Amino acid sequence: MNLSSSARTDSSAVEPGTGSAALVAESPWATAWRKLRQDRAAIASLIVLGLITLACLLAPLYAQMVSGTDPFTTNLGGSIVVGGESRPILAPSTTGLGLGTTPIGPTGEFGPYLLGADAQGRDVAARLLYGGRNSLFIAASATLICLVLATAIGTVAGFFGGMIDTILSRILDVLWAFPIFLLAISLSIVMLNQTLRIGPVEIGSGSLVLPIFIIGIVYIPYVARPIRGQVKSLMSAEFVIASVGIGASSWRILLKDVLPNVVPRVIVFLPLIMALAMIIESALSYLSIGVQPPNASWGTIIQDGQSLLYSRPLVALAPGIAIAVTVLTLNILGDGVRDAFDPKSSVRIV
Amino acid sequence: MLYALVARLGQMVLVMFGISVVVFLIFFATPGADPSARIAGRNASQETLQQVREEFGLNRPLPVQYTLMMRKLFVTGDLTSFVNRGQLVIPTVLRAIPITLSLVGGAAVLWVLGGLLVGVLAGATRGSLLDRSLMVVSLIGISMPVFWLGEMANLVTQSRLHDIWLFSWVPALGYVPLSEDPWGWFKVLVIPWCVLATLYIGLYGRILRASMIETLQEDYVRTARAKGIGERRVMTRHVLRTSLVAFVTMFGLDFGALVGGAALLTEVIFGLQGVGKLTYDAMLTLDLPMILATVIYASFFVVMANFVVDIVHMILDPRARDVD
Amino acid sequence: MHLTSLRTISPALALAMGLAAAPALAQEQTGGTLRLLARAAAGTIDPHINYTLQYFQLNYILYDGLVTFRKAEGAEGFEVVADLAREIPEPANDGTSYTFELRDGIQFSDGTDLTAEDVKASFERIFKVSGPTAGTFYNNIVGAEACLQSPDECSLDEGVVIDEEAGTVTINLTEADGEFLQKIAIPHAAILPAETPAEDLGTEAPPSTGPYMIESYDPNSTLAMVRNPHFEEWSEEAQPAGYADAINYDFGLTETAAVTAIQNGQADWMFDQPPTDRLAELGNQFAEQVTLHPLTAMWYAPMNTNLAPFDDVRVRQAVNYAIDRNALVSLFGGPNLAQPACQILPPGFPSYEPYCPYTAGESDTWQEPDMERAMQLVEESGTAGQDVTIVVEDTSVSRSIGVYLQDVLSRLGYDASVQPISQNIQFTYIQNTDNNVQMSVSQWFQDYPSPSNFLRVLFSCDSFTPGSDASVNIAGFCNEDIDAMMDEAESLTLSDPERSAEIWTEIDRAVTDAAPAAVLFTPKRVDFFSERVENFLFSPQFYWIISQAQIDQ
């Protein structure tokens, strides 16, 4: 799978004209915000995304008040009362050869095991909320890391040029040509098999830092390259040449002239990269090289559900829908943000 | 122009060298990666373990091991797997290529046709209900994880609804060579094609629509319209043609990446023993020779696709020659 | 053997379970092609090197040794019978010398005759190719030590003495070994042509003597077997003729896809165990195509006796008391697929006497966990609060067992976490002391039916090598008293087998008491085959005897 194409097309055109936005009377931020507010689809997505996040943040409350079980410990021998009759959470098969056990399905009651149990007797609904916290947290953090590093690399390479540019560009080339999944998989396999020690900080194999770090790195070239291109063309823009002409320091030019023009482009990337990060996170977890048990993410729940696909398909179905809805809202939001921040495109895509 | 070409080629080699070194180092940084004990077998004596380590040269310095391995891969071509001893790596990869090509090629036909249809319909009817529904459907297609979609497709066609008329024709998962049984080949691949193409139909449809709308605003299109050229002719002759440039660029990059093994998840889920699955299996078993071969193969396609796209750009747009 | 081997069947139990798979056939059906499935190939095809059950099962019908395990169901399948030799020889010289008389007229699949020279060359080849068991099973042949040191110049002139004229082979040992015939009955001692290159054959199969031969092998797609044109049945109990004309073994499908393929009649059998969520479906709708056989094997959780907190025997015992084996059985697929266990030797094994110190209430089999006792032991040890990492294989069953054990350890007051690592790496990873693995989940399957194959291999000082990937005593358990008992039991194997068996029973108890591992359960094997497969015979040593399957056409 390759979700990078949408990022690439964004990057393929280098637009030199963004600097002129600063000359408009209304501040570009205000313009963008005004445009975004008028975009009903984007605002609706923002609200849905907010609700999903809120629900996931309230996971402990749900686990305590509604499901009443610990979503991280196995519950192999228990039973619950549904509709007045007691049912085992894991029911051994009693017919035929009596092989296998089947976890309880959706109870249809707002209470314990609303969406049924997984193979270890854990409440799927509660795990879904906890898993969402991890998925969202990983995607958001990875996006931030990716954007910050990519902006830094892209700006430095484009601004200083020369040797620095050459070295950074070659490193980006290697990262870019390394097939995304293969890079992610090989990094995960190494890092999962050992505990990383960076100074006093110890990153255990179960830590969320690993998937964040991996996903953050993988998409750097997709953001850093267009930013480098943009900075390069900015360097030949009239207002930058003017600054150089009046003897402004490099730092001043970087901070006052270059960065403000780069930031809108970075913001356009934000929802897009986050959507990609969600998908990659779930794929890595699905291949069991992302979030580690008993921690959950939507990807690991799909993986748990995969071994129940035939008897309890909902376990895999529900997190898949959750991912799809979240990524969908991020994509719609991404369109809105692009329309709002990228002055050139006046096109609405949805 | 020639200089640019040669420089690009040089960079390609450099990038692939970098990747092979990274893979090699990652492998040896992994604890438990030493294959000697796995090769030697369960409960092997220490002498046996030592013999195996020597036989495979695993006790030699890393640069020597790297050189030997690269020589076996590129010069003598007799590099063998660490896991399935005696399995020659190069023929194995070569045998996997037709499978990946079948999967990606078929999906590409689907997604190009689908992308064109969606993009043109939506672009031409901009703002209509049709346009809006097509865009929503495309977005949903983009938003579903491909492995999940594949699992669901399997659930429905292989199990839940396998017995009804609609899906009773669906064969067991796995690959059937085109040369042996063309109809079987088609039946086995049609569902993987659809699953893999879903994402790209959405992406390409959206991109095509956007660039069509952009082109419609251009002066020459307005001029053409003002001249009274028929709407259909404007669309096909001017708008579509210009819009297709972005489309073709994307296609080159995506196709390269997928042929290189990026269709890994689809291959794993549908039991297709293509390059992606080969790479994935090799990663899980830490089969270094196989990983090196497949990753170099994959990066070759990615770099190659970039290269071709760059060349096309250089031809179309002379300014691009200066920008690296 | 790990992951891959043999199981035993208690005949009574098998009957009770409705092992109805061996139907009385109205007529024998020969011909047809079997299509077998496995998720992955199992490495080299070289019979002297491959050490997986997956290919042992094939090598069992492809190749022959001087002796072999009888191709029969039930306990009979554990008996060693003469194969290329005319009969089982009596040991001479205090059990250090065996003379085999070769059968006449046996040919390899390439048409050449099998001679005594081939036998000697094959034994030397075990060392020349550094076979996995060369140093553990065959190191007591005279001259073997030198061969282990310098495999290239290996010569067994004194260890394997041949007489071409008389067609005899005499094997001399440095000391008596009651298990020697069992050791040369496994495929690692298969007889190959003397000209077979002394290197790993990889994907090129050598000529075979059995009813089939390998036509082609591609680990990424198919292993194809066809009839051996030079095969003539010489002993029905050792190597009976096959029924199917060809056998294709296809690799690459997931277990779920394989189950579906067999259900839909697109394949005949799968090597891997069906995934747990398909079991109920198989047991109900396909009951006639399923067989169950208890294995002489165990799932167990080794605890590193050299690392805190498990360097304290009380902690290891506490874990044993606290584990609810019934919960694990239900994770594995329910009570019909596994049986709770708490001692090292599996039921039905030589020297097995029921023994379970780790159960609530007085019983010699496991009943229920004793959490109170476990908490008390942890408190006495003063180790609560320490970190414990459990390294498991990255498979759904192993992962779920790991998560369950993590729960147990958390309840005992430890700060526990689970680390799944790739199935292929985990087994060597947990062996190496450099990786500091505190606790892991693993399996052990017998190589041949002898208590030493569990107790000596897994828990003796000999099999513990710090810093090596090949240190199968994962717990690092080394107790000199217990080792001395093992030596005694082994020395009595030939002279006083009864006393020897008694000592092994004592060792089983002693090791169980010292708790270097928590034994979890004894698994059963599920075989799922297509509707058209008949005469499904199951050897306790090498599982399904593929050559005996008949295809209903």
Short mmCIF file of N, CA and C in Angstrom, two decimals, chain C residues 103-213:
data_model
loop_
_atom_site.label_atom_id
_atom_site.label_comp_id
_atom_site.label_asym_id
_atom_site.label_seq_id
_atom_site.Cartn_x
_atom_site.Cartn_y
_atom_site.Cartn_z
N ARG C 103 19.68 -55.97 3.97
CA ARG C 103 18.82 -56.72 3.04
C ARG C 103 19.43 -56.64 1.64
N ASP C 104 19.15 -57.63 0.82
CA ASP C 104 19.64 -57.62 -0.55
C ASP C 104 18.66 -56.89 -1.47
N GLY C 105 19.21 -56.37 -2.55
CA GLY C 105 18.36 -55.91 -3.66
C GLY C 105 17.65 -54.60 -3.46
N ILE C 106 18.05 -53.83 -2.46
CA ILE C 106 17.42 -52.52 -2.29
C ILE C 106 18.15 -51.51 -3.17
N GLN C 107 17.38 -50.72 -3.91
CA GLN C 107 17.98 -49.74 -4.82
C GLN C 107 17.55 -48.33 -4.45
N PHE C 108 18.43 -47.39 -4.73
CA PHE C 108 18.05 -45.98 -4.60
C PHE C 108 17.18 -45.59 -5.78
N SER C 109 16.55 -44.44 -5.66
CA SER C 109 15.63 -44.02 -6.73
C SER C 109 16.36 -43.70 -8.03
N ASP C 110 17.71 -43.59 -7.99
CA ASP C 110 18.43 -43.38 -9.25
C ASP C 110 18.87 -44.71 -9.86
N GLY C 111 18.46 -45.83 -9.25
CA GLY C 111 18.73 -47.13 -9.83
C GLY C 111 19.98 -47.82 -9.32
N THR C 112 20.79 -47.13 -8.50
CA THR C 112 22.00 -47.78 -7.98
C THR C 112 21.65 -48.64 -6.77
N ASP C 113 22.48 -49.66 -6.53
CA ASP C 113 22.24 -50.55 -5.40
C ASP C 113 22.72 -49.93 -4.10
N LEU C 114 22.01 -50.24 -3.03
CA LEU C 114 22.42 -49.78 -1.71
C LEU C 114 23.41 -50.77 -1.12
N THR C 115 24.59 -50.29 -0.71
CA THR C 115 25.63 -51.18 -0.20
C THR C 115 26.08 -50.75 1.19
N ALA C 116 26.91 -51.62 1.79
CA ALA C 116 27.44 -51.31 3.12
C ALA C 116 28.27 -50.03 3.09
N GLU C 117 28.91 -49.80 1.96
CA GLU C 117 29.72 -48.59 1.80
C GLU C 117 28.84 -47.33 1.97
N ASP C 118 27.63 -47.39 1.42
CA ASP C 118 26.71 -46.27 1.56
C ASP C 118 26.39 -45.99 3.04
N VAL C 119 26.27 -47.10 3.80
CA VAL C 119 25.94 -46.94 5.22
C VAL C 119 27.07 -46.20 5.94
N LYS C 120 28.29 -46.64 5.70
CA LYS C 120 29.42 -46.01 6.38
C LYS C 120 29.53 -44.55 5.97
N ALA C 121 29.40 -44.30 4.66
CA ALA C 121 29.51 -42.92 4.17
C ALA C 121 28.41 -42.05 4.76
N SER C 122 27.22 -42.61 4.93
CA SER C 122 26.12 -41.82 5.48
C SER C 122 26.41 -41.42 6.92
N PHE C 123 26.94 -42.37 7.71
CA PHE C 123 27.26 -42.01 9.10
C PHE C 123 28.34 -40.95 9.15
N GLU C 124 29.33 -41.06 8.26
CA GLU C 124 30.37 -40.02 8.24
C GLU C 124 29.79 -38.68 7.79
N ARG C 125 28.84 -38.79 6.87
CA ARG C 125 28.27 -37.55 6.35
C ARG C 125 27.54 -36.76 7.45
N ILE C 126 26.94 -37.45 8.41
CA ILE C 126 26.26 -36.75 9.51
C ILE C 126 27.21 -35.74 10.14
N PHE C 127 28.48 -36.13 10.27
CA PHE C 127 29.47 -35.24 10.89
C PHE C 127 30.01 -34.24 9.88
N LYS C 128 30.20 -34.72 8.65
CA LYS C 128 30.79 -33.82 7.64
C LYS C 128 29.90 -32.62 7.36
N VAL C 129 28.59 -32.80 7.46
CA VAL C 129 27.70 -31.67 7.20
C VAL C 129 27.31 -30.98 8.51
N SER C 130 27.96 -31.34 9.61
CA SER C 130 27.62 -30.77 10.92
C SER C 130 26.12 -30.88 11.20
N GLY C 131 25.61 -32.08 11.09
CA GLY C 131 24.19 -32.31 11.38
C GLY C 131 23.84 -31.84 12.78
N PRO C 132 22.61 -31.37 12.99
CA PRO C 132 22.24 -30.77 14.27
C PRO C 132 22.39 -31.73 15.45
N THR C 133 22.19 -33.02 15.23
CA THR C 133 22.26 -33.95 16.35
C THR C 133 23.59 -34.69 16.37
N ALA C 134 24.52 -34.32 15.46
CA ALA C 134 25.81 -35.01 15.39
C ALA C 134 26.47 -35.06 16.76
N GLY C 135 26.47 -33.94 17.46
CA GLY C 135 27.18 -33.88 18.74
C GLY C 135 26.35 -34.32 19.92
N THR C 136 25.04 -34.53 19.72
CA THR C 136 24.21 -34.89 20.85
C THR C 136 23.68 -36.33 20.78
N PHE C 137 23.43 -36.84 19.58
CA PHE C 137 22.90 -38.20 19.46
C PHE C 137 23.98 -39.21 19.07
N TYR C 138 24.92 -38.77 18.22
CA TYR C 138 25.83 -39.74 17.61
C TYR C 138 27.27 -39.57 18.10
N ASN C 139 27.46 -38.82 19.19
CA ASN C 139 28.81 -38.54 19.65
C ASN C 139 29.45 -39.73 20.34
N ASN C 140 28.69 -40.81 20.57
CA ASN C 140 29.30 -41.95 21.25
C ASN C 140 29.71 -43.06 20.29
N ILE C 141 29.67 -42.79 18.98
CA ILE C 141 30.22 -43.74 18.02
C ILE C 141 31.75 -43.60 18.07
N VAL C 142 32.47 -44.71 17.99
CA VAL C 142 33.93 -44.62 18.08
C VAL C 142 34.46 -43.75 16.93
N GLY C 143 35.23 -42.74 17.29
CA GLY C 143 35.77 -41.84 16.26
C GLY C 143 34.95 -40.57 16.09
N ALA C 144 33.78 -40.50 16.75
CA ALA C 144 32.89 -39.36 16.53
C ALA C 144 33.49 -38.07 17.10
N GLU C 145 34.18 -38.17 18.23
CA GLU C 145 34.73 -36.96 18.84
C GLU C 145 35.68 -36.25 17.87
N ALA C 146 36.54 -37.07 17.22
CA ALA C 146 37.47 -36.47 16.26
C ALA C 146 36.70 -35.85 15.10
N CYS C 147 35.63 -36.52 14.68
CA CYS C 147 34.83 -35.99 13.58
C CYS C 147 34.19 -34.66 13.94
N LEU C 148 33.78 -34.53 15.21
CA LEU C 148 33.15 -33.28 15.64
C LEU C 148 34.16 -32.14 15.60
N GLN C 149 35.41 -32.46 15.96
CA GLN C 149 36.45 -31.42 15.97
C GLN C 149 36.80 -30.97 14.55
N SER C 150 37.03 -31.95 13.66
CA SER C 150 37.38 -31.58 12.28
C SER C 150 36.51 -32.38 11.31
N PRO C 151 35.33 -31.85 11.02
CA PRO C 151 34.34 -32.58 10.22
C PRO C 151 34.86 -32.95 8.83
N ASP C 152 35.70 -32.09 8.24
CA ASP C 152 36.10 -32.35 6.86
C ASP C 152 36.85 -33.67 6.71
N GLU C 153 37.65 -34.01 7.75
CA GLU C 153 38.44 -35.24 7.62
C GLU C 153 37.78 -36.41 8.33
N CYS C 154 36.48 -36.31 8.56
CA CYS C 154 35.82 -37.33 9.37
C CYS C 154 35.99 -38.72 8.77
N SER C 155 36.43 -39.65 9.63
CA SER C 155 36.51 -41.04 9.21
C SER C 155 36.04 -41.90 10.36
N LEU C 156 35.10 -42.81 10.07
CA LEU C 156 34.58 -43.69 11.12
C LEU C 156 35.04 -45.12 10.87
N ASP C 157 36.31 -45.29 10.42
CA ASP C 157 36.80 -46.63 10.11
C ASP C 157 36.62 -47.60 11.27
N GLU C 158 36.74 -47.10 12.49
CA GLU C 158 36.61 -48.01 13.64
C GLU C 158 35.21 -48.01 14.21
N GLY C 159 34.50 -46.93 13.98
CA GLY C 159 33.15 -46.84 14.55
C GLY C 159 32.12 -47.57 13.71
N VAL C 160 32.26 -47.50 12.37
CA VAL C 160 31.31 -48.17 11.49
C VAL C 160 32.13 -49.11 10.60
N VAL C 161 32.17 -50.39 11.00
CA VAL C 161 33.02 -51.37 10.30
C VAL C 161 32.14 -52.15 9.32
N ILE C 162 32.55 -52.15 8.03
CA ILE C 162 31.69 -52.81 7.05
C ILE C 162 32.38 -54.02 6.45
N ASP C 163 31.55 -54.94 6.02
CA ASP C 163 32.04 -56.10 5.29
C ASP C 163 31.19 -56.21 4.04
N GLU C 164 31.74 -55.72 2.92
CA GLU C 164 30.96 -55.66 1.67
C GLU C 164 30.50 -57.05 1.24
N GLU C 165 31.39 -58.04 1.36
CA GLU C 165 31.08 -59.41 0.95
C GLU C 165 29.85 -59.93 1.67
N ALA C 166 29.93 -59.85 3.00
CA ALA C 166 28.86 -60.41 3.80
C ALA C 166 27.67 -59.48 3.88
N GLY C 167 27.86 -58.25 3.46
CA GLY C 167 26.78 -57.27 3.55
C GLY C 167 26.43 -56.93 4.99
N THR C 168 27.45 -56.77 5.82
CA THR C 168 27.16 -56.43 7.22
C THR C 168 27.81 -55.11 7.60
N VAL C 169 27.22 -54.48 8.61
CA VAL C 169 27.73 -53.23 9.14
C VAL C 169 27.77 -53.38 10.66
N THR C 170 28.95 -53.13 11.24
CA THR C 170 29.05 -53.19 12.70
C THR C 170 29.32 -51.80 13.23
N ILE C 171 28.47 -51.36 14.14
CA ILE C 171 28.67 -50.03 14.73
C ILE C 171 29.21 -50.21 16.14
N ASN C 172 30.39 -49.58 16.41
CA ASN C 172 30.99 -49.68 17.73
C ASN C 172 30.82 -48.37 18.47
N LEU C 173 30.42 -48.51 19.74
CA LEU C 173 30.19 -47.32 20.57
C LEU C 173 31.27 -47.22 21.64
N THR C 174 31.50 -46.01 22.13
CA THR C 174 32.48 -45.84 23.21
C THR C 174 31.91 -46.30 24.54
N GLU C 175 30.59 -46.28 24.66
CA GLU C 175 29.97 -46.77 25.89
C GLU C 175 28.58 -47.28 25.54
N ALA C 176 28.04 -48.12 26.42
CA ALA C 176 26.72 -48.67 26.14
C ALA C 176 25.70 -47.54 26.11
N ASP C 177 24.72 -47.65 25.21
CA ASP C 177 23.70 -46.61 25.10
C ASP C 177 22.36 -47.28 24.84
N GLY C 178 21.52 -47.30 25.85
CA GLY C 178 20.23 -47.97 25.74
C GLY C 178 19.31 -47.32 24.72
N GLU C 179 19.63 -46.11 24.31
CA GLU C 179 18.74 -45.41 23.38
C GLU C 179 19.29 -45.38 21.96
N PHE C 180 20.39 -46.13 21.73
CA PHE C 180 21.07 -45.99 20.45
C PHE C 180 20.18 -46.34 19.26
N LEU C 181 19.42 -47.44 19.39
CA LEU C 181 18.59 -47.84 18.25
C LEU C 181 17.53 -46.79 17.94
N GLN C 182 17.00 -46.15 18.99
CA GLN C 182 16.02 -45.09 18.76
C GLN C 182 16.67 -43.91 18.04
N LYS C 183 17.92 -43.63 18.44
CA LYS C 183 18.60 -42.48 17.84
C LYS C 183 18.88 -42.69 16.36
N ILE C 184 19.19 -43.96 15.97
CA ILE C 184 19.46 -44.16 14.54
C ILE C 184 18.18 -44.49 13.77
N ALA C 185 17.04 -44.46 14.47
CA ALA C 185 15.78 -44.69 13.76
C ALA C 185 15.20 -43.37 13.24
N ILE C 186 15.73 -42.24 13.69
CA ILE C 186 15.20 -40.98 13.18
C ILE C 186 15.87 -40.64 11.85
N PRO C 187 15.28 -39.79 11.06
CA PRO C 187 15.78 -39.55 9.69
C PRO C 187 17.21 -38.99 9.63
N HIS C 188 17.75 -38.47 10.74
CA HIS C 188 19.12 -37.97 10.66
C HIS C 188 20.12 -39.08 10.36
N ALA C 189 19.72 -40.34 10.60
CA ALA C 189 20.63 -41.44 10.29
C ALA C 189 20.16 -42.18 9.04
N ALA C 190 19.47 -41.48 8.16
CA ALA C 190 19.02 -42.10 6.91
C ALA C 190 20.23 -42.48 6.06
N ILE C 191 20.06 -43.55 5.27
CA ILE C 191 21.16 -44.00 4.43
C ILE C 191 21.00 -43.38 3.04
N LEU C 192 22.04 -42.65 2.62
CA LEU C 192 22.05 -41.99 1.32
C LEU C 192 23.18 -42.60 0.50
N PRO C 193 23.19 -42.39 -0.82
CA PRO C 193 24.29 -42.93 -1.62
C PRO C 193 25.63 -42.36 -1.15
N ALA C 194 26.68 -43.18 -1.23
CA ALA C 194 27.99 -42.75 -0.73
C ALA C 194 28.49 -41.51 -1.45
N GLU C 195 28.03 -41.31 -2.70
CA GLU C 195 28.55 -40.17 -3.48
C GLU C 195 27.87 -38.86 -3.11
N THR C 196 26.86 -38.89 -2.24
CA THR C 196 26.16 -37.65 -1.89
C THR C 196 27.17 -36.62 -1.41
N PRO C 197 27.16 -35.41 -1.98
CA PRO C 197 28.15 -34.40 -1.58
C PRO C 197 28.08 -34.13 -0.07
N ALA C 198 29.26 -33.90 0.52
CA ALA C 198 29.32 -33.65 1.96
C ALA C 198 29.07 -32.19 2.26
N GLU C 199 27.95 -31.68 1.79
CA GLU C 199 27.58 -30.30 2.10
C GLU C 199 26.06 -30.25 2.13
N ASP C 200 25.54 -29.21 2.74
CA ASP C 200 24.09 -29.10 2.82
C ASP C 200 23.50 -29.10 1.42
N LEU C 201 22.57 -30.04 1.18
CA LEU C 201 22.04 -30.15 -0.17
C LEU C 201 21.03 -29.06 -0.50
N GLY C 202 20.55 -28.38 0.54
CA GLY C 202 19.64 -27.25 0.28
C GLY C 202 18.35 -27.69 -0.37
N THR C 203 18.18 -27.33 -1.63
CA THR C 203 16.92 -27.65 -2.30
C THR C 203 17.04 -28.83 -3.25
N GLU C 204 18.24 -29.43 -3.32
CA GLU C 204 18.44 -30.58 -4.21
C GLU C 204 18.34 -31.86 -3.39
N ALA C 205 17.27 -32.61 -3.58
CA ALA C 205 17.08 -33.81 -2.76
C ALA C 205 17.98 -34.94 -3.26
N PRO C 206 18.54 -35.72 -2.33
CA PRO C 206 19.34 -36.90 -2.73
C PRO C 206 18.41 -38.04 -3.13
N PRO C 207 18.94 -39.05 -3.85
CA PRO C 207 18.11 -40.22 -4.19
C PRO C 207 17.57 -40.88 -2.93
N SER C 208 16.37 -41.40 -3.00
CA SER C 208 15.75 -41.97 -1.80
C SER C 208 15.55 -43.46 -1.98
N THR C 209 15.19 -44.12 -0.88
CA THR C 209 14.94 -45.56 -0.93
C THR C 209 13.48 -45.90 -0.72
N GLY C 210 12.70 -44.98 -0.20
CA GLY C 210 11.30 -45.25 0.14
C GLY C 210 10.41 -45.25 -1.08
N PRO C 211 9.08 -45.35 -0.88
CA PRO C 211 8.14 -45.45 -2.00
C PRO C 211 8.04 -44.17 -2.83
N TYR C 212 8.51 -43.05 -2.31
CA TYR C 212 8.44 -41.80 -3.07
C TYR C 212 9.81 -41.17 -3.20
N MET C 213 9.92 -40.26 -4.14
CA MET C 213 11.14 -39.47 -4.25
C MET C 213 10.74 -38.02 -4.54
#
